[in-house]
Coordinates of C-alpha atoms and ligand atoms in Angstrom, one line a residue:
M1 CA -21.2 16.5 3.8
S2 CA -19.7 19.5 5.8
A3 CA -17.9 22.3 4.2
P4 CA -14.3 21.9 3.7
V5 CA -12.0 23.2 6.6
D6 CA -10.2 26.4 5.4
L7 CA -6.6 26.5 6.2
S8 CA -5.2 29.2 4.1
V9 CA -2.0 30.8 4.9
H10 CA -1.2 34.5 4.5
L11 CA 2.6 34.8 3.8
S12 CA 4.8 38.0 4.6
D13 CA 4.8 38.8 0.7
P14 CA 1.4 39.8 -0.6
A15 CA 2.3 38.5 -4.0
A16 CA 3.7 35.3 -2.8
T17 CA 0.4 35.0 -0.9
D18 CA -1.8 35.5 -4.1
A19 CA 0.4 33.3 -6.1
L20 CA 0.0 30.4 -3.8
P21 CA -3.4 29.0 -4.5
A22 CA -2.7 28.6 -8.2
R23 CA 0.5 26.9 -7.3
V24 CA -1.0 24.4 -4.9
A25 CA -3.7 23.7 -7.0
L26 CA -1.3 23.1 -10.3
E27 CA 1.2 20.7 -8.3
A28 CA -1.7 19.0 -6.6
A29 CA -3.6 18.3 -9.9
R30 CA -0.4 16.7 -11.6
R31 CA 0.4 14.1 -8.7
R32 CA -0.6 10.7 -9.2
T33 CA 0.1 8.7 -5.9
F34 CA -0.7 5.1 -6.2
A35 CA 0.5 1.4 -4.8
I36 CA 0.9 -2.0 -6.5
I37 CA -1.1 -4.8 -5.0
S38 CA 0.0 -8.2 -6.0
H39 CA 0.8 -12.0 -4.5
P40 CA 4.6 -12.5 -4.4
D41 CA 6.2 -13.4 -7.8
A42 CA 3.3 -11.8 -9.8
G43 CA 6.2 -9.2 -11.1
K44 CA 5.9 -6.1 -8.8
T45 CA 9.8 -5.5 -8.5
T46 CA 10.0 -5.9 -12.4
L47 CA 7.2 -3.6 -13.2
T48 CA 8.2 -1.2 -10.6
E49 CA 11.4 -1.0 -12.4
K50 CA 9.8 -0.9 -15.9
L51 CA 7.8 2.2 -14.5
L52 CA 10.9 3.9 -13.4
L53 CA 12.6 3.2 -16.9
Y54 CA 9.8 4.9 -18.5
G55 CA 9.8 7.6 -16.0
G56 CA 13.4 8.5 -16.7
A57 CA 14.4 7.7 -13.3
I58 CA 17.0 5.0 -14.0
H59 CA 18.3 4.4 -17.4
L60 CA 18.9 0.8 -17.5
A61 CA 16.2 -1.3 -16.0
G62 CA 17.7 -3.9 -13.7
S63 CA 19.6 -1.4 -11.8
V64 CA 17.3 -1.1 -9.2
K65 CA 18.3 -4.6 -8.0
A66 CA 21.4 -4.2 -8.8
R67 CA 21.9 -1.0 -6.7
R68 CA 20.1 -2.7 -3.9
A69 CA 22.5 -5.4 -3.8
A70 CA 25.4 -3.2 -3.9
R71 CA 24.3 -1.0 -1.1
H72 CA 23.7 -3.9 1.1
A73 CA 27.2 -3.9 1.6
T74 CA 28.1 -0.6 2.6
S75 CA 24.7 0.7 4.0
D76 CA 24.4 1.0 7.7
W77 CA 20.8 0.2 7.5
M78 CA 19.0 -1.7 10.1
K79 CA 21.1 -5.0 11.2
L80 CA 18.3 -7.0 10.7
E81 CA 17.5 -5.8 7.1
Q82 CA 21.2 -6.7 6.2
E83 CA 21.1 -9.9 8.0
R84 CA 18.0 -11.2 6.1
G85 CA 18.7 -9.5 2.8
I86 CA 15.2 -8.1 2.7
S87 CA 13.7 -4.7 3.0
V88 CA 11.8 -4.2 6.3
T89 CA 10.0 -0.8 5.3
S90 CA 8.4 0.5 2.2
S91 CA 9.7 3.5 0.3
V92 CA 8.3 5.8 -2.0
L93 CA 9.5 6.4 -5.4
Q94 CA 8.7 9.5 -7.4
F95 CA 8.9 10.0 -11.2
D96 CA 7.9 12.5 -13.8
W97 CA 5.7 11.3 -16.8
Q98 CA 4.4 13.7 -19.3
G99 CA 4.1 16.5 -17.0
Y100 CA 2.6 14.3 -14.0
K101 CA 4.6 14.0 -11.0
V102 CA 4.0 9.8 -10.3
N103 CA 4.5 9.0 -6.6
L104 CA 4.6 4.9 -6.4
L105 CA 4.4 3.6 -2.7
D106 CA 6.3 0.5 -2.4
T107 CA 4.4 -2.2 -0.5
P108 CA 6.4 -5.0 0.9
G109 CA 5.3 -8.3 -0.2
H110 CA 7.3 -11.2 0.6
A111 CA 8.2 -12.3 4.3
D112 CA 8.4 -8.6 4.9
F113 CA 4.6 -8.3 4.6
S114 CA 3.4 -6.2 7.6
E115 CA 0.5 -4.0 9.0
D116 CA 2.6 -1.3 7.2
T117 CA 1.9 -2.7 3.9
Y118 CA -1.9 -2.3 4.8
R119 CA -1.2 1.3 6.1
T120 CA 0.7 2.2 3.0
L121 CA -2.6 1.8 1.0
I122 CA -4.2 4.2 3.0
A123 CA -1.6 7.0 1.7
A124 CA -2.3 6.1 -1.8
D125 CA -5.1 7.6 -4.1
S126 CA -5.4 4.5 -6.3
A127 CA -4.0 1.1 -6.4
V128 CA -3.0 -1.1 -9.4
M129 CA -3.7 -4.7 -8.9
L130 CA -1.0 -7.0 -10.7
L131 CA -1.9 -10.5 -11.8
D132 CA 0.1 -13.2 -13.0
N133 CA -1.7 -14.1 -16.4
R134 CA -1.8 -17.8 -15.2
K135 CA -2.8 -17.6 -11.8
G136 CA -5.2 -14.7 -11.9
V137 CA -6.2 -13.7 -7.8
E138 CA -4.1 -15.2 -5.2
E139 CA -4.4 -15.1 -1.7
R140 CA -2.3 -11.8 -0.8
T141 CA -4.0 -10.0 -4.0
R142 CA -7.3 -10.9 -2.3
Q143 CA -6.2 -9.5 1.4
L144 CA -4.8 -6.1 -0.2
F145 CA -7.8 -5.9 -2.4
E146 CA -10.1 -6.1 0.3
V147 CA -8.4 -3.0 2.3
C148 CA -8.4 -0.9 -1.0
H149 CA -12.1 -1.8 -1.8
K150 CA -13.5 -1.1 1.8
R151 CA -11.9 2.6 1.5
R152 CA -13.6 2.6 -2.2
T153 CA -9.9 3.4 -3.3
P154 CA -10.1 3.2 -7.1
I155 CA -8.2 0.2 -8.6
F156 CA -6.6 -0.6 -11.9
T157 CA -5.8 -4.2 -12.9
F158 CA -2.5 -5.3 -14.9
V159 CA -2.6 -8.7 -16.2
N160 CA 1.1 -9.5 -16.2
K161 CA 3.4 -12.1 -18.0
C162 CA 1.4 -12.1 -21.2
D163 CA 4.6 -12.9 -23.1
R164 CA 3.8 -16.3 -22.3
A165 CA 0.6 -18.5 -22.5
G166 CA -1.6 -17.9 -20.0
E167 CA -5.5 -18.3 -19.0
D168 CA -7.8 -17.1 -21.5
P169 CA -8.2 -13.2 -21.0
L170 CA -11.9 -13.2 -21.1
K171 CA -12.1 -16.1 -18.5
L172 CA -9.2 -14.6 -16.4
L173 CA -11.2 -11.2 -16.0
D174 CA -14.6 -13.2 -15.5
D175 CA -12.8 -15.2 -12.5
V176 CA -11.5 -11.7 -11.1
E177 CA -15.0 -10.6 -11.0
K178 CA -16.4 -13.8 -9.4
D179 CA -13.7 -13.9 -7.0
L180 CA -13.3 -10.1 -6.0
G181 CA -16.8 -8.7 -7.1
I182 CA -15.4 -6.0 -9.3
T183 CA -15.9 -5.5 -12.9
C184 CA -12.9 -5.4 -15.0
A185 CA -13.1 -3.2 -18.1
P186 CA -10.1 -3.6 -20.6
V187 CA -8.6 -0.6 -21.7
T188 CA -6.0 -2.3 -23.2
W189 CA -6.3 -5.9 -25.0
P190 CA -3.4 -8.4 -25.9
I191 CA -2.6 -8.9 -29.5
V192 CA -1.4 -12.5 -30.1
D193 CA 0.1 -13.4 -33.5
G194 CA 0.4 -17.1 -34.0
D195 CA 1.6 -17.9 -30.5
K196 CA 3.6 -14.6 -29.8
F197 CA 2.2 -11.5 -27.9
V198 CA 3.1 -8.5 -30.2
G199 CA 1.2 -5.8 -29.1
V200 CA -2.1 -4.3 -27.3
Y201 CA -4.9 -2.3 -28.7
D202 CA -5.8 0.7 -26.8
R203 CA -9.6 0.8 -26.7
L204 CA -9.8 4.4 -25.4
T205 CA -7.8 5.9 -28.3
Q206 CA -8.5 3.0 -30.7
H207 CA -4.9 2.6 -31.5
V208 CA -3.2 -0.8 -32.1
L209 CA 0.4 -0.8 -30.5
L210 CA 2.7 -3.2 -31.8
F211 CA 6.4 -3.5 -30.0
E212 CA 9.6 -4.4 -31.4
R213 CA 11.3 -6.9 -29.4
G214 CA 14.9 -5.7 -29.8
E215 CA 18.1 -7.2 -28.3
H216 CA 18.2 -5.4 -25.0
H217 CA 15.6 -7.9 -23.3
G218 CA 13.8 -5.3 -21.6
S219 CA 16.4 -3.0 -20.3
Q220 CA 15.6 -0.2 -22.5
Q221 CA 12.3 1.4 -23.7
L222 CA 10.6 -0.1 -26.7
A223 CA 10.3 0.9 -30.3
T224 CA 6.4 1.0 -30.9
I225 CA 4.5 1.1 -34.2
E226 CA 1.1 2.7 -33.6
G227 CA -1.9 3.4 -35.9
G228 CA -5.6 2.5 -36.3
L229 CA -6.7 -1.3 -36.7
D230 CA -7.0 -0.7 -40.5
A231 CA -3.8 1.5 -41.0
P232 CA -1.2 0.0 -43.6
E233 CA 1.8 0.1 -41.1
I234 CA -0.2 -2.2 -38.9
A235 CA -1.0 -4.5 -41.7
E236 CA 2.7 -4.6 -42.5
H237 CA 3.8 -5.8 -39.3
C238 CA 0.8 -8.1 -38.0
S239 CA -0.5 -10.9 -39.8
P240 CA -4.4 -10.7 -41.2
Y241 CA -5.1 -13.5 -39.0
A242 CA -3.8 -11.8 -35.5
L243 CA -5.9 -8.8 -36.7
D244 CA -9.1 -10.7 -37.6
R245 CA -8.8 -12.5 -34.3
L246 CA -8.4 -8.8 -32.6
R247 CA -11.5 -7.7 -34.3
E248 CA -13.5 -10.5 -33.1
D249 CA -12.2 -10.1 -29.5
L250 CA -13.1 -6.3 -29.6
E251 CA -16.6 -7.1 -31.0
L252 CA -17.2 -9.6 -28.0
L253 CA -15.7 -6.8 -25.6
D254 CA -18.1 -4.0 -27.1
V255 CA -21.3 -6.4 -26.3
G256 CA -20.0 -7.9 -23.2
L257 CA -18.1 -5.5 -21.3
G258 CA -19.5 -2.2 -22.3
Q259 CA -17.9 1.0 -22.0
F260 CA -15.6 2.5 -19.4
D261 CA -17.7 4.1 -16.8
P262 CA -15.4 6.8 -14.7
E263 CA -18.0 7.1 -12.1
A264 CA -18.0 3.2 -11.2
F265 CA -14.3 3.7 -11.4
R266 CA -13.9 6.2 -8.7
A267 CA -16.3 4.3 -6.7
G268 CA -13.8 1.5 -6.7
Q269 CA -16.5 -0.8 -8.5
L270 CA -15.0 -1.1 -11.9
S271 CA -11.2 -1.6 -12.8
P272 CA -9.6 -0.4 -15.7
T273 CA -7.8 -3.1 -17.0
F274 CA -4.5 -3.6 -19.0
F275 CA -2.6 -6.6 -20.7
G276 CA 1.3 -6.6 -20.8
S277 CA 4.5 -8.0 -19.9
A278 CA 6.8 -6.3 -17.4
L279 CA 9.8 -8.2 -18.3
T280 CA 9.6 -7.5 -22.0
N281 CA 8.1 -4.0 -21.5
F282 CA 5.4 -4.8 -23.7
G283 CA 2.2 -2.8 -22.6
V284 CA 3.9 -0.9 -19.9
E285 CA 4.0 2.5 -21.9
P286 CA 0.3 2.4 -23.0
F287 CA -0.5 1.5 -19.2
L288 CA 1.2 4.5 -17.9
R289 CA -0.1 6.8 -20.7
E290 CA -3.7 5.9 -19.6
F291 CA -3.0 5.5 -16.1
V292 CA -2.0 9.1 -15.5
Q293 CA -5.1 10.3 -17.3
L294 CA -7.6 8.0 -15.3
A295 CA -6.2 7.7 -11.9
P296 CA -7.4 10.5 -9.5
G297 CA -5.1 12.8 -8.2
P298 CA -5.2 13.9 -4.6
G299 CA -8.8 14.3 -3.2
P300 CA -10.2 16.0 0.1
R301 CA -9.4 13.9 3.2
D302 CA -11.8 13.5 6.0
T303 CA -11.2 14.9 9.4
T304 CA -13.3 15.4 12.6
K305 CA -14.4 19.0 11.3
G306 CA -14.8 17.8 7.7
P307 CA -12.9 17.5 4.6
I308 CA -9.4 19.0 4.0
A309 CA -9.2 20.0 0.1
P310 CA -5.8 19.7 -1.2
E311 CA -5.9 23.1 -2.9
T312 CA -6.1 24.7 0.8
T313 CA -3.0 26.7 1.0
G314 CA -2.0 25.6 4.6
F315 CA 0.1 22.6 4.7
A316 CA -1.9 19.6 6.5
G317 CA -0.6 16.0 6.5
F318 CA -0.7 12.7 8.3
V319 CA 1.5 10.3 9.7
F320 CA 0.9 6.7 8.2
K321 CA 3.9 4.7 8.8
I322 CA 6.9 5.2 11.4
Q323 CA 10.4 3.4 10.7
A324 CA 12.5 3.2 13.7
N325 CA 16.1 2.9 14.0
M326 CA 17.1 3.4 10.2
D327 CA 20.3 4.8 11.6
P328 CA 21.2 2.7 14.5
K329 CA 24.0 5.5 15.4
H330 CA 21.6 8.1 16.1
R331 CA 18.5 6.0 17.0
D332 CA 16.2 8.3 15.3
R333 CA 13.0 7.3 13.7
M334 CA 11.4 8.2 10.4
A335 CA 7.8 9.3 10.3
F336 CA 6.2 9.0 6.8
V337 CA 3.7 11.8 6.1
R338 CA 1.1 12.0 3.4
V339 CA 0.7 15.7 2.4
V340 CA -3.0 16.3 2.2
S341 CA -3.1 20.1 1.5
G342 CA -0.8 23.1 0.8
R343 CA 2.9 23.4 0.4
Y344 CA 5.3 21.5 2.9
A345 CA 8.4 23.4 2.8
A346 CA 12.1 22.6 4.7
G347 CA 12.0 23.6 8.2
M348 CA 8.4 24.6 8.4
E349 CA 6.5 25.0 11.8
T350 CA 3.5 23.0 12.2
T351 CA 1.2 22.1 15.2
L352 CA 0.8 18.5 16.3
T353 CA -2.8 18.4 17.1
R354 CA -2.4 15.5 19.1
T355 CA -0.5 17.5 21.8
G356 CA -1.2 20.9 20.7
K357 CA 2.6 21.6 20.6
T358 CA 4.5 23.2 17.7
L359 CA 6.8 20.8 16.0
R360 CA 9.5 22.2 13.5
L361 CA 10.0 19.6 10.6
S362 CA 13.6 20.1 10.6
A363 CA 14.7 17.5 8.4
P364 CA 12.3 16.9 5.6
Q365 CA 13.4 13.9 3.4
S366 CA 12.1 12.5 0.2
V367 CA 12.3 9.0 0.4
M368 CA 13.5 7.6 -2.9
A369 CA 14.4 4.2 -3.4
R370 CA 15.5 3.9 0.3
E371 CA 18.2 6.7 -0.2
R372 CA 17.5 9.7 2.0
Q373 CA 17.6 12.9 -0.1
A374 CA 17.0 16.3 1.6
I375 CA 14.2 18.2 -0.3
D376 CA 12.8 21.8 -0.2
E377 CA 9.1 21.4 -0.6
A378 CA 6.4 18.9 -1.1
W379 CA 2.8 19.2 -2.3
P380 CA -0.5 17.3 -2.0
G381 CA -0.1 13.6 -2.9
D382 CA 3.6 13.8 -1.8
V383 CA 5.1 11.4 0.9
V384 CA 8.0 13.1 2.8
G385 CA 9.7 11.1 5.7
I386 CA 10.7 13.5 8.9
V387 CA 13.2 12.5 11.3
D388 CA 11.8 12.2 14.6
K389 CA 13.0 11.5 18.0
G390 CA 9.8 9.9 19.0
T391 CA 7.4 12.5 19.4
L392 CA 5.3 11.4 16.4
R393 CA 2.7 8.4 16.2
I394 CA 0.9 6.6 13.4
G395 CA -2.3 8.7 12.8
D396 CA -0.9 12.1 13.8
T397 CA -2.1 15.1 12.1
L398 CA 0.4 18.0 11.4
L399 CA -1.0 21.5 10.6
E400 CA 0.6 24.6 9.3
V401 CA -2.5 26.7 10.2
A402 CA -4.0 25.4 13.6
P403 CA -7.3 26.9 14.5
K404 CA -8.6 26.6 18.0
D405 CA -9.9 22.7 18.3
P406 CA -8.0 22.0 15.3
P407 CA -9.0 19.2 12.7
Q408 CA -7.8 15.7 13.0
F409 CA -7.7 13.4 10.2
S410 CA -9.6 10.2 10.6
D411 CA -7.8 7.6 12.5
I412 CA -5.9 5.1 10.4
P413 CA -7.4 1.9 11.1
R414 CA -5.8 -1.2 13.0
F415 CA -5.8 -4.2 11.0
P416 CA -6.8 -7.7 12.4
P417 CA -3.6 -9.6 13.2
E418 CA -2.8 -13.0 11.7
H419 CA -0.3 -14.3 13.9
F420 CA -0.3 -14.5 17.9
V421 CA 2.5 -15.2 20.3
R422 CA 3.2 -14.7 24.0
V423 CA 5.8 -12.5 24.9
L424 CA 8.4 -13.8 27.7
S425 CA 11.0 -12.2 29.4
A426 CA 14.3 -13.9 28.4
D427 CA 15.7 -12.2 31.4
P428 CA 13.5 -11.9 34.5
M429 CA 15.2 -8.8 35.7
R430 CA 14.4 -6.8 32.4
R431 CA 10.7 -7.4 32.8
K432 CA 9.9 -3.8 33.5
Q433 CA 12.0 -2.6 30.3
L434 CA 10.2 -5.3 28.1
D435 CA 6.9 -4.0 29.2
T436 CA 8.0 -0.4 28.4
G437 CA 9.5 -1.7 25.1
L438 CA 6.2 -3.1 24.2
K439 CA 3.9 0.0 25.6
Q440 CA 6.2 2.2 23.1
L441 CA 5.9 -0.3 20.1
S442 CA 2.3 -0.6 20.5
E443 CA 1.7 3.2 20.5
E444 CA 4.0 3.6 17.5
G445 CA 1.8 0.9 15.6
A446 CA 4.7 -1.6 15.1
A447 CA 2.9 -4.4 17.5
Q448 CA -0.5 -4.9 18.7
V449 CA -0.7 -6.1 22.6
F450 CA -3.4 -8.3 23.9
F451 CA -4.3 -9.6 27.4
A452 CA -5.8 -12.9 28.8
E453 CA -7.3 -11.0 31.6
A454 CA -9.9 -8.3 31.3
D455 CA -8.2 -5.7 33.4
A456 CA -4.6 -6.5 32.6
K457 CA -2.2 -3.7 32.1
L458 CA 1.4 -4.0 30.7
G459 CA 3.8 -4.0 33.9
S460 CA 1.3 -6.6 35.7
G461 CA -0.2 -9.8 35.4
P462 CA 0.7 -12.5 33.1
S463 CA 2.8 -12.5 29.9
P464 CA 1.4 -10.3 27.3
I465 CA 0.5 -11.5 23.8
V466 CA 1.3 -9.7 20.9
G467 CA -0.4 -9.8 17.4
A468 CA 1.1 -9.0 13.9
I469 CA 0.1 -9.2 10.2
G470 CA 3.2 -10.8 9.1
Q471 CA 6.2 -12.7 11.1
L472 CA 8.7 -10.3 10.4
Q473 CA 6.9 -7.9 12.6
F474 CA 7.9 -10.2 15.4
D475 CA 11.5 -10.3 14.3
V476 CA 11.8 -6.6 14.3
M477 CA 10.1 -6.5 17.7
M478 CA 12.5 -8.9 19.3
F479 CA 15.2 -7.0 17.7
R480 CA 14.0 -3.9 19.0
L481 CA 13.3 -4.9 22.4
E482 CA 16.7 -6.0 22.9
S483 CA 18.4 -3.3 21.2
E484 CA 16.5 -0.3 22.0
Y485 CA 15.2 -1.2 25.7
G486 CA 17.8 -4.0 26.6
A487 CA 14.9 -6.4 27.0
P488 CA 15.7 -9.6 25.5
A489 CA 12.4 -11.8 25.0
K490 CA 11.3 -15.0 23.9
L491 CA 8.4 -15.9 21.8
E492 CA 5.9 -18.5 22.3
S493 CA 3.3 -19.1 19.5
L494 CA -0.3 -19.4 20.5
G495 CA -1.3 -21.5 17.6
Y496 CA -4.7 -19.7 17.5
G497 CA -5.6 -17.2 14.9
N498 CA -8.4 -15.9 13.2
P499 CA -9.5 -13.1 15.4
R500 CA -13.1 -11.7 15.9
W501 CA -13.9 -9.0 18.3
V502 CA -17.2 -9.6 20.1
T503 CA -19.8 -7.4 21.8
G504 CA -22.5 -8.1 24.0
D505 CA -23.3 -9.3 27.6
R506 CA -20.0 -9.9 29.5
K507 CA -20.9 -13.3 30.9
E508 CA -22.2 -14.5 27.5
I509 CA -18.7 -13.3 26.1
E510 CA -17.0 -15.3 28.7
R511 CA -18.8 -18.2 28.2
V512 CA -18.4 -18.3 24.3
G513 CA -14.7 -17.4 24.8
S514 CA -14.3 -20.4 27.3
V515 CA -15.5 -23.0 24.6
H516 CA -12.8 -25.8 23.6
G517 CA -11.0 -24.5 20.6
R518 CA -11.2 -20.7 21.2
I519 CA -9.4 -18.4 23.7
L520 CA -10.7 -15.1 25.0
L521 CA -8.3 -12.1 25.0
Y522 CA -8.8 -8.3 25.5
D523 CA -7.1 -5.8 23.5
I524 CA -5.4 -2.8 24.7
K525 CA -8.5 -0.7 25.1
G526 CA -10.1 -3.6 26.9
N527 CA -12.3 -4.7 24.1
P528 CA -12.8 -8.6 24.2
M529 CA -11.6 -10.5 21.1
I530 CA -11.9 -14.3 20.5
L531 CA -9.1 -16.5 18.8
F532 CA -9.7 -19.8 17.2
S533 CA -7.9 -23.0 16.5
D534 CA -8.8 -22.6 12.8
R535 CA -11.0 -20.7 10.3
W536 CA -13.4 -23.5 10.3
A537 CA -14.2 -23.1 14.1
M538 CA -14.4 -19.4 13.6
R539 CA -16.9 -19.6 10.8
S540 CA -18.9 -22.2 13.1
A541 CA -19.0 -19.9 16.1
L542 CA -20.1 -16.9 14.0
D543 CA -23.1 -19.2 13.0
K544 CA -24.0 -20.8 15.8
E545 CA -23.3 -18.0 18.8
T546 CA -25.7 -15.2 17.8
K547 CA -26.2 -14.0 21.4
V548 CA -23.1 -11.9 20.8
E549 CA -22.1 -9.7 18.0
W550 CA -19.1 -10.4 16.2
H551 CA -16.9 -7.9 14.4
E552 CA -14.0 -8.4 12.1
S553 CA -12.0 -5.2 13.6
A554 CA -12.2 -3.4 16.9
P555 CA -15.4 -1.8 17.4
Ligands
LIG1 P1 7.4 -9.8 -7.3 O1 8.4 -8.6 -7.2 O2 6.1 -9.6 -7.6 O3 7.7 -10.9 -6.2 O4 8.0 -10.4 -8.6 P2 9.3 -10.1 -9.4 O5 9.4 -8.9 -10.3 O6 10.6 -10.5 -8.7 O7 9.2 -11.2 -10.5 C1 9.0 -12.7 -10.2 C2 9.5 -13.4 -11.3 O8 8.6 -13.2 -12.3 C3 10.8 -13.1 -11.8 O9 11.3 -14.3 -12.4 C4 10.6 -12.3 -13.3 O10 11.6 -12.3 -14.0 C5 9.3 -12.9 -13.5 N1 8.5 -12.0 -14.3 C6 8.0 -10.5 -14.1 N2 7.5 -10.0 -15.2 C7 7.3 -11.2 -16.0 C8 6.8 -10.9 -17.4 O11 6.0 -10.2 -17.6 N3 6.9 -12.1 -18.1 C9 7.6 -13.2 -17.5 N4 7.7 -14.1 -18.2 N5 8.1 -13.3 -16.4 C10 8.1 -12.2 -15.4 P3 12.7 -15.2 -11.6 O12 13.0 -16.3 -12.5 O13 12.0 -15.6 -10.1 O14 13.6 -14.0 -11.1 P4 14.6 -13.5 -12.0 O15 16.0 -14.6 -12.0 O16 14.3 -13.3 -13.5 O17 15.0 -12.0 -11.5

């Protein structure tokens, strides 16, 4: 591993220069930046609300949804978002918890699932996999898990909805292991009295936590009775039968699931697992308590010149998402920057390493629950939104101290699209504008453009093909092509998917791509890629066509 890149800053005031390293190290150490990965309906919105409730960011849970609804009426948010009543972008929620600053990067889940959802995971230092206790791992959980797993992101598991009967916990964890190949290590374990979920046992502190339901239906923090397994106050509030059953379960866990191994967790091989009910708040506080202790703080991030450590005093950050047109009146865009090192200060000058030009980050914003809020400073692990006029791109590196031949953060990967459409100009006179729009959207990372011919470029030849992770990306693209480029477009579904990139002999690739049930396309860099009529056709081609090499993402 190469030596860390030194980007130390020296301020005009020597005392401030001396104090800065300690401040950066302290602020970095108390950041916990994570995302929730789940299938729609597992309870992500509910859990998010409850985390904010416990973090003191909102007083009555339920208000996130209520405020969201109220704001829709007055907000000048992107028109499409209003029309569809959905959130087009992900936002960042920050709250305090026992001295920690917790950043929850919201990942769009339902119809608004897009490449941004995947990219957001790259800005997170850990992830919480939220499962429904009846359904376990579902399709979207699997997709998001794979992205985290490939990057060795540490993953927590939270089994939700334990207030109603679900799959046997041991069986559920076994299924997760079989499905995803990750071992679940229960940190908390559900306590069921009769048929009621009454509390959890924390295996790390060896404490029983019994929750009192109250009359507030989960809108307030819970009263909790806490003590050892043999404590009189626990026996007073829980039946001997339930405690015996818990003891038996714990013995089984000790034999079967061994001890929590921090090394395996940090390597993304073992998932600390929690049980609870976001709806009734049961188990949410014990989760947060252990989460801030176990979750990694911001770590070093790789660049072309070696890793940049968070404690380096010079600010360094990368753009992981760009949201266009948040304010249609100004046509500005917001670039979401993950702070990797140093101190980010309002109005600071940075170098955009891609162009070597100086960029003043003049309008720093924290992006709290989709409200813009000016902020003065941010630290490693934080995410700031920068108002941008079209200079920044996804993957860009921003540095306060830029040495000659500056380091650049490793590329943000492109994720293979799941849907493909041909983009036709609805107005033949506007084809040029359409191509300009597509080119810019592609550079920005909002759409992936492909061609049916090897040497095709935007602006010539047949209509381009666009790929997206989620259908909503097409709606956003159409909307932007028309409103920003004056180029109305029509989309024609290709009816093919399951892309695989291919390398090898060109003639052989053309032969493989011309078989019935496949189409050969080229990405914007000219790399050949084959689409298939269905998953089965793709699998069969991978088995049979061994003269070419297959890749899940662009080589
Ligand atoms: P999502 O963001 O992951 O899509 O899920 P969301 O929080 O919106 O929750 C989906 C449904 O599951 C909601 O019910 C919600 O109340 C319910 N839910 C969430 N957490 C729990 C839990 O711990 N226990 C139980 N029993 N249910 C839970 P809904 O009827 O679809 O919506 P709503 O009318 O309650 O808002």
